[in-house]
Amino acid sequence: MRFLDPVAATLAVAIAAAAQDTVIVPSGASLDEIARLAGEVRPSPRQLQWQQHGFVAFVHFGMNTFTDREWGDGKESPSTFAPTDFDAGQWARAFADAGMRGVVLTCKHHDGFCLWPSASTEHDVANSAWRNGDGDVVAEVADACREHGLSFGIYLSPWDRNTTVFGTRAYHDVFQQQLRELCTSYGTLFEVWFDGAHCPADDPEAFDWQSHFRLIRELQPTACIAITGPDVRWVGNEAGSTREQEWSALPLDAADTGAIEENRAVWRSLWRLREKCQTPDLGSRTALADARRLVWWPAETDVSIRKGWFWRASEDATVKQKRELLDIWFRAVGGNAVLLLNVPPDRRGRIADPDVAALAAVGAHLRATFATDLTEGCKRRESATATEVWFGGERTFDVVDLREDVAANGQRVESFRIDRWDGERWVEVATGGTIGFRRILRLKPSAAHGIRCVVTKSRGQPLGVKLAAHLEPSEPKPSK
Ligand code: FUL
């Protein structure tokens, strides 16, 4: 298992024995009781490890890069795939520079073209002229990630427009073979991403999702299975946005026991919840009312740095700039989600200059903001419902970074208030709802002698909120 740092490793090992990523609701439980139980649900070690990545690169690269299309029809010739100056190390440097901690690569998009030499199909890099047919994009990206301290994950489209067997049982076997190849040849994967577009229906006779999950558990036990899978949910939009209240403990409508990859009734009930991923309220008390079982199913939000998911020269001017990217970052990473920011390489097989510049600007701003925690070394008073920090003088902050210890206690806070001590009294500066793994507030700069977070409503006993405060560097110059 590859962890980001020793603290993360210790934490994950410590909770491995105690993980409680699901709770059955006793029949007749009151709404208060259900809410309290929801506050007991905690991430599995693999979910916690995934969540700690925070900011991750999504990379759409493949046949569409060379055809100016978003969805290829699978009829393209493999020889169309022809990067002229492929350099995965350049991608990894740009991503690390932005502060990203992992990469999810479209190893196969909907057109079915495989970026690795696959025994399952002729529609792959081995039949292109790139590197004389000896190339393997997946291997080069996985290696570059390792070299630059990034975790590596895969996107494998369940929809395949190239193969003639899509929609039959034979496709199940093709897909499983592709999965097996990806899960055995490229080292540890931290995430396996199953896109929802035109994905095969849940039908064990035709396409047995659960057997794919079991294969991943067997070959990559620490990988999170995302979107169409048990570990990570799609937030419900492709704008990098999060709900104002983003809950990670969510209700299933069946009380069956057992693992999602083993028990079909449980998987069916997660599938039904998946179909509701775009509804505005997934986890409030109202949403919990009919819960029969509660599961930890945290949000991931995806967005492209450009207009499309794939690179096009004509879309260079659409590259999102620092200010917009920072807004997205704060809302997503600071909204109890993992942010997947898509950065598509160009026809050379490199990240284009405008994207590199925007990423560098974001990374520099985040480093400058978070390098100094204004609360470090300050006097603190912590109770279950309030965390107070005394600066010992006046300090100016405009970012408040809050965390619940979800690994130990689950997500409990339903609302909170931030106050500053103005020298004479506490003055409210902000209020908010859920916190979870991480909630970051961006505020107007305020000078204070102290700051506190008061939990005003929670699911059961709140167990202390970690609080840090920062000051963003003064207004960034526009990055080009
Ligand atoms: C969608 C796909 O259809 C797009 O092409 C892209 O891969 C996006 C991330 O997910 O469902």
Coordinates of C-alpha atoms and ligand atoms in Angstrom, one line a residue:
M1 CA 0.0 0.0 0.0
R2 CA 1.4 3.4 -1.0
F3 CA 0.6 6.2 1.4
L4 CA 1.3 9.9 1.0
D5 CA 3.1 10.3 4.3
P6 CA 3.9 8.4 7.5
V7 CA 1.1 10.2 9.4
A8 CA -1.5 9.0 6.9
A9 CA -0.1 5.5 7.0
T10 CA -0.3 5.4 10.8
L11 CA -3.8 6.7 10.8
A12 CA -5.0 4.3 8.2
V13 CA -3.4 1.3 9.9
A14 CA -4.8 2.5 13.3
I15 CA -8.4 2.6 12.0
A16 CA -8.2 -0.6 9.9
A17 CA -9.3 -2.6 12.9
A18 CA -12.0 -0.2 13.9
A19 CA -13.4 0.9 10.5
Q20 CA -17.1 1.1 10.4
D21 CA -18.0 2.2 6.9
T22 CA -21.6 1.0 7.2
V23 CA -24.2 0.7 9.9
I24 CA -27.6 -1.1 9.8
V25 CA -30.4 1.0 11.1
P26 CA -32.5 -0.9 13.7
S27 CA -36.2 -1.0 12.7
G28 CA -38.2 1.6 14.5
A29 CA -35.3 3.9 15.1
S30 CA -36.3 7.6 15.5
L31 CA -34.9 10.2 13.2
D32 CA -32.7 11.5 16.0
E33 CA -31.4 8.0 16.4
I34 CA -30.8 7.5 12.7
A35 CA -28.9 10.8 12.6
R36 CA -26.8 9.8 15.6
L37 CA -26.0 6.5 13.8
A38 CA -25.1 8.4 10.6
G39 CA -22.6 10.3 12.7
E40 CA -20.9 6.9 13.7
V41 CA -20.2 5.9 10.1
R42 CA -16.6 6.2 9.2
P43 CA -14.5 5.9 6.1
S44 CA -12.7 2.6 5.3
P45 CA -8.9 2.9 5.2
R46 CA -8.9 3.0 1.4
Q47 CA -11.5 5.8 1.4
L48 CA -9.5 7.7 3.9
Q49 CA -6.4 7.4 1.9
W50 CA -8.2 8.5 -1.2
Q51 CA -9.7 11.5 0.5
Q52 CA -6.3 12.6 1.7
H53 CA -5.3 13.2 -1.9
G54 CA -7.6 16.3 -2.0
F55 CA -6.5 17.6 -5.4
V56 CA -6.0 15.2 -8.3
A57 CA -5.3 15.5 -12.0
F58 CA -7.7 13.9 -14.4
V59 CA -6.1 13.3 -17.8
H60 CA -8.2 12.8 -21.0
F61 CA -5.8 11.7 -23.7
G62 CA -6.3 9.3 -26.5
M63 CA -7.8 9.0 -29.9
N64 CA -10.0 12.1 -29.5
T65 CA -6.9 14.2 -29.0
F66 CA -6.1 13.6 -32.7
T67 CA -9.6 13.9 -34.1
D68 CA -11.0 17.0 -32.3
R69 CA -13.9 15.0 -30.9
E70 CA -15.2 14.5 -27.4
W71 CA -16.7 11.1 -28.1
G72 CA -15.1 8.9 -30.7
D73 CA -17.2 6.3 -32.5
G74 CA -14.6 3.6 -32.3
K75 CA -14.1 3.4 -36.0
E76 CA -10.9 5.4 -36.0
S77 CA -7.7 3.8 -37.2
P78 CA -5.1 3.1 -34.5
S79 CA -2.6 4.9 -36.7
T80 CA -4.5 8.1 -36.0
F81 CA -3.0 8.1 -32.5
A82 CA 0.4 9.7 -33.2
P83 CA 1.9 11.9 -30.4
T84 CA 5.0 13.7 -31.7
D85 CA 6.8 14.4 -28.5
F86 CA 5.2 12.4 -25.7
D87 CA 6.6 13.2 -22.3
A88 CA 4.7 11.9 -19.2
G89 CA 7.4 13.4 -17.0
Q90 CA 6.4 16.9 -18.2
W91 CA 2.8 16.2 -17.1
A92 CA 3.8 14.9 -13.7
R93 CA 6.0 18.0 -13.1
A94 CA 3.1 20.3 -14.0
F95 CA 0.7 18.4 -11.8
A96 CA 3.0 18.3 -8.8
D97 CA 3.7 22.0 -9.2
A98 CA 0.0 22.7 -8.9
G99 CA -0.1 20.8 -5.6
M100 CA -1.9 17.8 -7.0
R101 CA -1.2 14.4 -5.3
G102 CA -2.5 11.9 -7.9
V103 CA -3.4 11.3 -11.5
V104 CA -6.4 9.4 -13.0
L105 CA -5.7 8.6 -16.7
T106 CA -8.3 7.7 -19.4
C107 CA -6.6 4.3 -20.2
K108 CA -9.7 3.6 -22.5
H109 CA -12.3 6.2 -23.3
H110 CA -15.7 5.5 -25.0
D111 CA -14.1 4.9 -28.4
G112 CA -12.4 1.7 -27.0
F113 CA -8.8 2.7 -28.0
C114 CA -6.5 1.3 -25.3
L115 CA -3.5 3.4 -24.3
W116 CA -1.6 0.2 -23.3
P117 CA -0.9 -2.9 -25.4
S118 CA -3.9 -5.1 -24.6
A119 CA -4.4 -8.7 -25.5
S120 CA -8.2 -8.0 -25.4
T121 CA -8.3 -5.9 -28.6
E122 CA -6.4 -4.8 -31.8
H123 CA -7.6 -1.3 -31.1
D124 CA -4.7 -0.2 -29.1
V125 CA -1.3 1.6 -29.0
A126 CA 0.5 -1.6 -30.2
N127 CA -1.2 -1.1 -33.6
S128 CA -0.3 2.6 -33.9
A129 CA 3.0 3.9 -35.2
W130 CA 3.8 5.6 -32.0
R131 CA 7.1 4.2 -30.6
N132 CA 6.9 1.8 -33.6
G133 CA 4.1 0.0 -31.8
D134 CA 6.2 -0.7 -28.8
G135 CA 4.8 2.2 -26.7
D136 CA 2.7 2.0 -23.5
V137 CA 1.2 5.3 -22.4
V138 CA -0.1 3.8 -19.2
A139 CA 3.3 2.5 -18.2
E140 CA 5.0 5.8 -18.9
V141 CA 2.5 7.8 -17.0
A142 CA 2.5 5.3 -14.0
D143 CA 6.3 5.5 -13.9
A144 CA 6.3 9.3 -14.1
C145 CA 3.8 9.5 -11.3
R146 CA 6.0 7.4 -9.1
E147 CA 9.0 9.5 -9.9
H148 CA 7.2 12.7 -8.9
G149 CA 5.4 11.4 -5.8
L150 CA 2.0 11.2 -7.3
S151 CA -0.4 8.3 -6.9
F152 CA -1.7 6.7 -10.0
G153 CA -5.3 5.7 -10.9
I154 CA -7.1 4.6 -14.0
Y155 CA -10.3 5.5 -15.9
L156 CA -11.6 2.5 -17.9
S157 CA -14.7 3.4 -19.8
P158 CA -17.4 0.7 -19.4
W159 CA -19.0 1.9 -22.6
D160 CA -17.0 0.7 -25.6
R161 CA -18.0 1.8 -29.1
N162 CA -15.2 -0.2 -30.9
T163 CA -15.9 -3.7 -29.9
T164 CA -18.7 -5.6 -31.7
V165 CA -19.5 -7.5 -28.6
F166 CA -20.6 -4.5 -26.5
G167 CA -24.0 -5.3 -25.0
T168 CA -23.4 -9.1 -24.9
R169 CA -22.0 -11.3 -22.2
A170 CA -18.8 -11.6 -24.2
Y171 CA -18.1 -7.9 -23.4
H172 CA -18.1 -8.7 -19.7
D173 CA -15.1 -10.9 -20.3
V174 CA -13.3 -8.4 -22.5
F175 CA -13.8 -5.7 -19.9
Q176 CA -12.6 -8.0 -17.1
Q177 CA -9.5 -8.9 -19.1
Q178 CA -8.7 -5.2 -19.6
L179 CA -9.2 -4.6 -15.9
R180 CA -7.0 -7.5 -15.0
E181 CA -4.2 -6.2 -17.3
L182 CA -4.4 -2.7 -15.8
C183 CA -4.6 -4.0 -12.2
T184 CA -1.5 -6.2 -12.6
S185 CA 1.0 -4.4 -14.8
Y186 CA 1.2 -0.8 -13.5
G187 CA 1.9 -1.0 -9.8
T188 CA -0.4 0.2 -7.0
L189 CA -3.5 2.0 -8.1
F190 CA -5.2 4.4 -5.8
E191 CA -8.4 4.8 -7.8
V192 CA -10.4 3.0 -10.5
W193 CA -12.9 5.3 -12.2
F194 CA -15.9 3.8 -14.0
D195 CA -17.6 6.5 -16.0
G196 CA -21.4 6.5 -16.0
A197 CA -22.0 7.5 -19.6
H198 CA -23.9 4.7 -21.4
C199 CA -22.5 2.2 -18.9
P200 CA -23.9 -1.3 -19.0
A201 CA -27.0 -1.8 -16.9
D202 CA -26.6 -3.7 -13.6
D203 CA -27.4 -7.2 -14.7
P204 CA -25.3 -10.1 -13.5
E205 CA -26.2 -12.2 -16.5
A206 CA -24.9 -9.6 -19.0
F207 CA -22.4 -7.4 -17.2
D208 CA -21.6 -8.4 -13.7
W209 CA -20.4 -5.3 -11.9
Q210 CA -19.9 -7.1 -8.7
S211 CA -17.4 -9.5 -10.2
H212 CA -15.4 -6.5 -11.5
F213 CA -15.4 -5.1 -8.0
R214 CA -14.2 -8.4 -6.6
L215 CA -11.4 -8.6 -9.1
I216 CA -10.2 -5.1 -8.1
R217 CA -10.4 -6.0 -4.4
E218 CA -8.3 -9.1 -5.1
L219 CA -5.7 -7.4 -7.3
Q220 CA -5.7 -3.8 -5.9
P221 CA -7.1 -4.0 -2.4
T222 CA -6.3 -0.4 -1.6
A223 CA -7.8 1.2 -4.7
C224 CA -11.1 3.1 -4.4
I225 CA -13.7 2.2 -7.0
A226 CA -15.3 5.4 -8.1
I227 CA -18.5 6.7 -9.7
T228 CA -20.0 3.3 -10.7
G229 CA -18.7 1.6 -7.6
P230 CA -18.8 1.2 -3.9
D231 CA -16.1 3.6 -2.6
V232 CA -16.5 7.1 -4.1
R233 CA -19.6 8.8 -5.5
W234 CA -19.9 11.4 -8.3
V235 CA -20.8 14.7 -6.8
G236 CA -23.4 15.2 -9.6
N237 CA -22.0 17.9 -11.8
E238 CA -19.0 18.4 -14.1
A239 CA -18.3 22.0 -12.9
G240 CA -16.1 21.1 -9.9
S241 CA -18.9 22.2 -7.6
T242 CA -20.1 20.8 -4.3
R243 CA -23.3 21.0 -2.4
E244 CA -23.5 23.6 0.4
Q245 CA -24.1 20.5 2.7
E246 CA -21.9 17.7 1.4
W247 CA -22.5 14.6 3.6
S248 CA -20.4 11.5 3.3
A249 CA -22.6 9.2 5.3
L250 CA -25.6 8.4 3.1
P251 CA -28.8 6.3 3.4
L252 CA -29.4 3.0 1.6
D253 CA -33.0 1.8 1.2
A254 CA -32.3 -1.8 2.1
A255 CA -31.2 -3.3 5.4
D256 CA -29.3 -6.3 3.9
T257 CA -26.0 -7.0 5.4
G258 CA -22.7 -7.8 3.6
A259 CA -20.3 -6.1 1.4
I260 CA -21.4 -4.2 -1.7
E261 CA -19.2 -6.4 -3.9
E262 CA -20.6 -9.6 -2.5
N263 CA -24.3 -9.0 -1.7
R264 CA -26.5 -8.2 -4.7
A265 CA -29.3 -6.6 -2.7
V266 CA -26.9 -4.2 -1.1
W267 CA -25.3 -3.4 -4.5
R268 CA -28.8 -2.8 -5.9
S269 CA -29.6 -0.4 -3.1
L270 CA -26.3 1.5 -3.8
W271 CA -27.2 1.5 -7.5
R272 CA -30.5 3.2 -6.7
L273 CA -28.7 5.8 -4.6
R274 CA -26.3 6.3 -7.5
E275 CA -29.2 7.2 -9.7
K276 CA -30.0 10.0 -7.3
C277 CA -26.5 11.5 -7.3
Q278 CA -27.7 14.7 -8.8
T279 CA -30.4 15.4 -6.3
P280 CA -29.6 18.4 -4.1
D281 CA -30.1 16.7 -0.8
L282 CA -28.5 13.3 -0.2
G283 CA -27.7 13.2 3.4
S284 CA -29.6 15.7 5.5
R285 CA -32.0 14.5 8.3
T286 CA -34.8 14.7 5.8
A287 CA -32.9 12.4 3.4
L288 CA -32.1 10.0 6.2
A289 CA -35.7 9.5 7.3
D290 CA -36.2 6.2 5.5
A291 CA -32.7 4.9 5.8
R292 CA -32.3 1.2 6.4
R293 CA -28.6 1.1 6.2
L294 CA -26.0 3.9 6.3
V295 CA -22.8 3.9 4.2
W296 CA -19.8 6.1 3.8
W297 CA -19.9 7.2 0.2
P298 CA -17.9 10.4 -0.1
A299 CA -18.0 12.9 -3.0
E300 CA -15.6 13.5 -5.9
T301 CA -16.1 16.4 -8.2
D302 CA -14.7 16.7 -11.7
V303 CA -14.2 19.6 -14.0
S304 CA -12.0 20.4 -17.0
I305 CA -9.4 23.2 -17.1
R306 CA -10.6 23.7 -20.7
K307 CA -14.0 23.7 -22.4
G308 CA -13.8 20.1 -23.4
W309 CA -12.4 17.0 -21.7
F310 CA -10.0 16.5 -24.6
W311 CA -7.4 18.9 -26.0
R312 CA -8.2 21.0 -29.0
A313 CA -6.0 23.8 -30.4
S314 CA -9.2 25.9 -30.9
E315 CA -9.8 25.8 -27.1
D316 CA -6.5 27.2 -25.9
A317 CA -8.3 30.4 -25.1
T318 CA -10.8 28.6 -22.8
V319 CA -8.1 27.5 -20.3
K320 CA -9.4 28.5 -16.9
Q321 CA -7.2 31.0 -15.2
K322 CA -5.8 31.1 -11.6
R323 CA -8.7 33.0 -10.1
E324 CA -11.4 30.7 -11.4
L325 CA -9.3 27.6 -10.6
L326 CA -8.8 28.8 -7.1
D327 CA -12.5 29.4 -6.7
I328 CA -13.1 25.8 -7.8
W329 CA -10.4 24.5 -5.6
F330 CA -11.6 26.2 -2.4
R331 CA -15.2 25.2 -3.1
A332 CA -14.3 21.5 -3.8
V333 CA -11.4 20.6 -1.6
G334 CA -12.9 22.9 1.0
G335 CA -16.3 21.4 0.5
N336 CA -15.7 17.9 1.7
A337 CA -14.9 16.5 -1.7
V338 CA -11.9 15.4 -3.8
L339 CA -11.3 17.6 -6.8
L340 CA -10.4 15.9 -10.1
L341 CA -9.2 18.7 -12.4
N342 CA -8.9 17.5 -16.0
V343 CA -5.8 18.7 -17.8
P344 CA -5.7 17.2 -21.3
P345 CA -2.3 16.8 -23.1
D346 CA -2.0 18.0 -26.7
R347 CA -1.0 16.3 -29.9
R348 CA 2.6 16.3 -28.9
G349 CA 1.7 14.4 -25.8
R350 CA 2.6 17.3 -23.6
I351 CA 0.6 19.7 -21.5
A352 CA 0.2 22.9 -23.5
D353 CA 1.8 26.1 -22.2
P354 CA -1.4 27.9 -21.1
D355 CA -2.4 25.0 -19.0
V356 CA 1.1 24.7 -17.4
A357 CA 1.1 28.4 -16.6
A358 CA -2.3 28.2 -15.0
L359 CA -1.4 25.2 -12.9
A360 CA 1.9 26.8 -11.7
A361 CA 0.0 29.9 -10.7
V362 CA -2.5 27.9 -8.7
G363 CA 0.2 25.9 -7.0
A364 CA 2.2 29.0 -6.0
H365 CA -0.9 30.6 -4.6
L366 CA -1.9 27.5 -2.6
R367 CA 1.6 27.1 -1.2
A368 CA 1.8 30.8 -0.2
T369 CA -1.6 30.5 1.5
F370 CA -1.1 27.3 3.4
A371 CA 2.6 27.6 4.2
T372 CA 1.7 29.5 7.4
D373 CA -0.9 28.4 9.8
L374 CA -1.6 31.5 11.9
T375 CA -2.8 29.3 14.8
E376 CA 0.4 27.4 15.1
G377 CA 2.0 27.6 18.5
C378 CA -1.0 29.6 19.8
K379 CA -2.8 28.9 23.0
R380 CA -5.8 26.7 22.3
R381 CA -8.8 25.7 24.3
E382 CA -10.7 22.7 22.8
S383 CA -13.9 21.2 24.0
A384 CA -16.5 19.0 22.2
T385 CA -18.4 22.0 21.0
A386 CA -15.8 24.8 20.6
T387 CA -12.3 25.2 19.5
E388 CA -10.7 28.5 20.6
V389 CA -7.3 29.9 19.5
W390 CA -5.6 32.9 21.1
F391 CA -3.1 34.6 18.9
G392 CA -1.3 36.5 21.7
G393 CA -1.6 39.7 19.6
E394 CA -3.5 40.8 16.6
R395 CA -3.4 38.7 13.5
T396 CA -5.2 39.0 10.2
F397 CA -6.7 36.0 8.5
D398 CA -9.1 35.4 5.6
V399 CA -9.1 31.6 5.3
V400 CA -10.4 29.3 8.0
D401 CA -9.6 25.6 7.5
L402 CA -11.8 23.2 9.5
R403 CA -11.7 19.4 9.8
E404 CA -13.5 16.8 11.7
D405 CA -11.6 13.7 12.6
V406 CA -13.8 11.5 10.4
A407 CA -11.5 8.5 10.7
A408 CA -12.1 8.4 14.4
N409 CA -15.6 9.8 14.8
G410 CA -17.4 10.1 11.4
Q411 CA -19.0 13.3 10.1
R412 CA -21.1 14.9 12.9
V413 CA -21.3 18.6 12.6
E414 CA -24.5 19.9 11.1
S415 CA -23.9 23.6 11.7
F416 CA -21.2 25.8 13.1
R417 CA -20.2 29.5 13.7
I418 CA -16.9 31.2 13.4
D419 CA -16.2 34.1 15.8
R420 CA -13.3 36.4 16.2
W421 CA -12.2 38.1 19.4
D422 CA -12.0 41.8 18.6
G423 CA -10.1 42.6 21.9
E424 CA -13.4 43.0 23.9
R425 CA -15.9 40.5 22.7
W426 CA -16.6 37.6 20.3
V427 CA -17.9 38.9 17.0
E428 CA -19.5 36.5 14.5
V429 CA -17.7 36.3 11.1
A430 CA -19.3 33.4 9.4
T431 CA -21.7 30.5 9.8
G432 CA -21.8 27.2 8.0
G433 CA -23.3 23.7 7.8
T434 CA -21.4 20.5 7.3
I435 CA -17.7 20.1 7.8
G436 CA -16.6 16.5 7.3
F437 CA -13.1 15.7 6.1
R438 CA -12.4 19.4 5.3
R439 CA -14.3 22.6 5.1
I440 CA -12.5 25.8 4.1
L441 CA -14.0 29.2 4.4
R442 CA -12.8 32.2 2.4
L443 CA -13.6 35.4 4.2
K444 CA -12.9 39.0 4.0
P445 CA -9.6 39.7 5.8
S446 CA -10.3 40.3 9.5
A447 CA -7.9 41.3 12.3
A448 CA -8.4 39.5 15.6
H449 CA -6.8 38.5 18.8
G450 CA -8.5 35.1 18.8
I451 CA -10.7 32.9 16.7
R452 CA -13.1 30.2 17.5
C453 CA -15.3 27.6 15.9
V454 CA -18.5 26.8 17.8
V455 CA -20.5 23.7 16.8
T456 CA -24.2 24.8 16.9
K457 CA -25.8 21.5 15.8
S458 CA -24.5 18.0 15.5
R459 CA -25.4 14.3 15.1
G460 CA -24.8 13.0 18.5
Q461 CA -21.9 14.3 20.5
P462 CA -19.5 16.5 18.4
L463 CA -15.9 15.5 19.1
G464 CA -13.9 18.6 18.4
V465 CA -13.1 20.4 15.2
K466 CA -9.5 21.1 14.1
L467 CA -9.1 24.7 13.2
A468 CA -6.3 26.5 11.2
A469 CA -6.3 30.0 9.9
H470 CA -4.4 31.5 6.9
L471 CA -4.0 34.7 4.9
E472 CA -4.1 34.5 1.1
P473 CA -1.4 36.5 -0.7
S474 CA -2.8 39.8 -1.8
E475 CA -4.8 39.9 -4.9
P476 CA -3.0 37.9 -7.6
K477 CA -2.0 39.6 -10.8
P478 CA -3.9 38.1 -13.6
S479 CA -1.9 35.1 -15.0
K480 CA -1.8 36.1 -18.6
Ligands
FUL1 C1 -18.4 11.7 -19.0 C2 -17.8 11.3 -20.3 O1 -18.8 11.0 -21.3 C3 -16.9 12.4 -20.8 O2 -16.4 12.1 -22.1 C4 -15.8 12.5 -19.8 O3 -15.0 11.3 -19.8 C5 -16.4 12.8 -18.4 C6 -15.4 12.8 -17.3 O4 -17.4 11.8 -18.1 O5 -19.4 10.9 -18.6

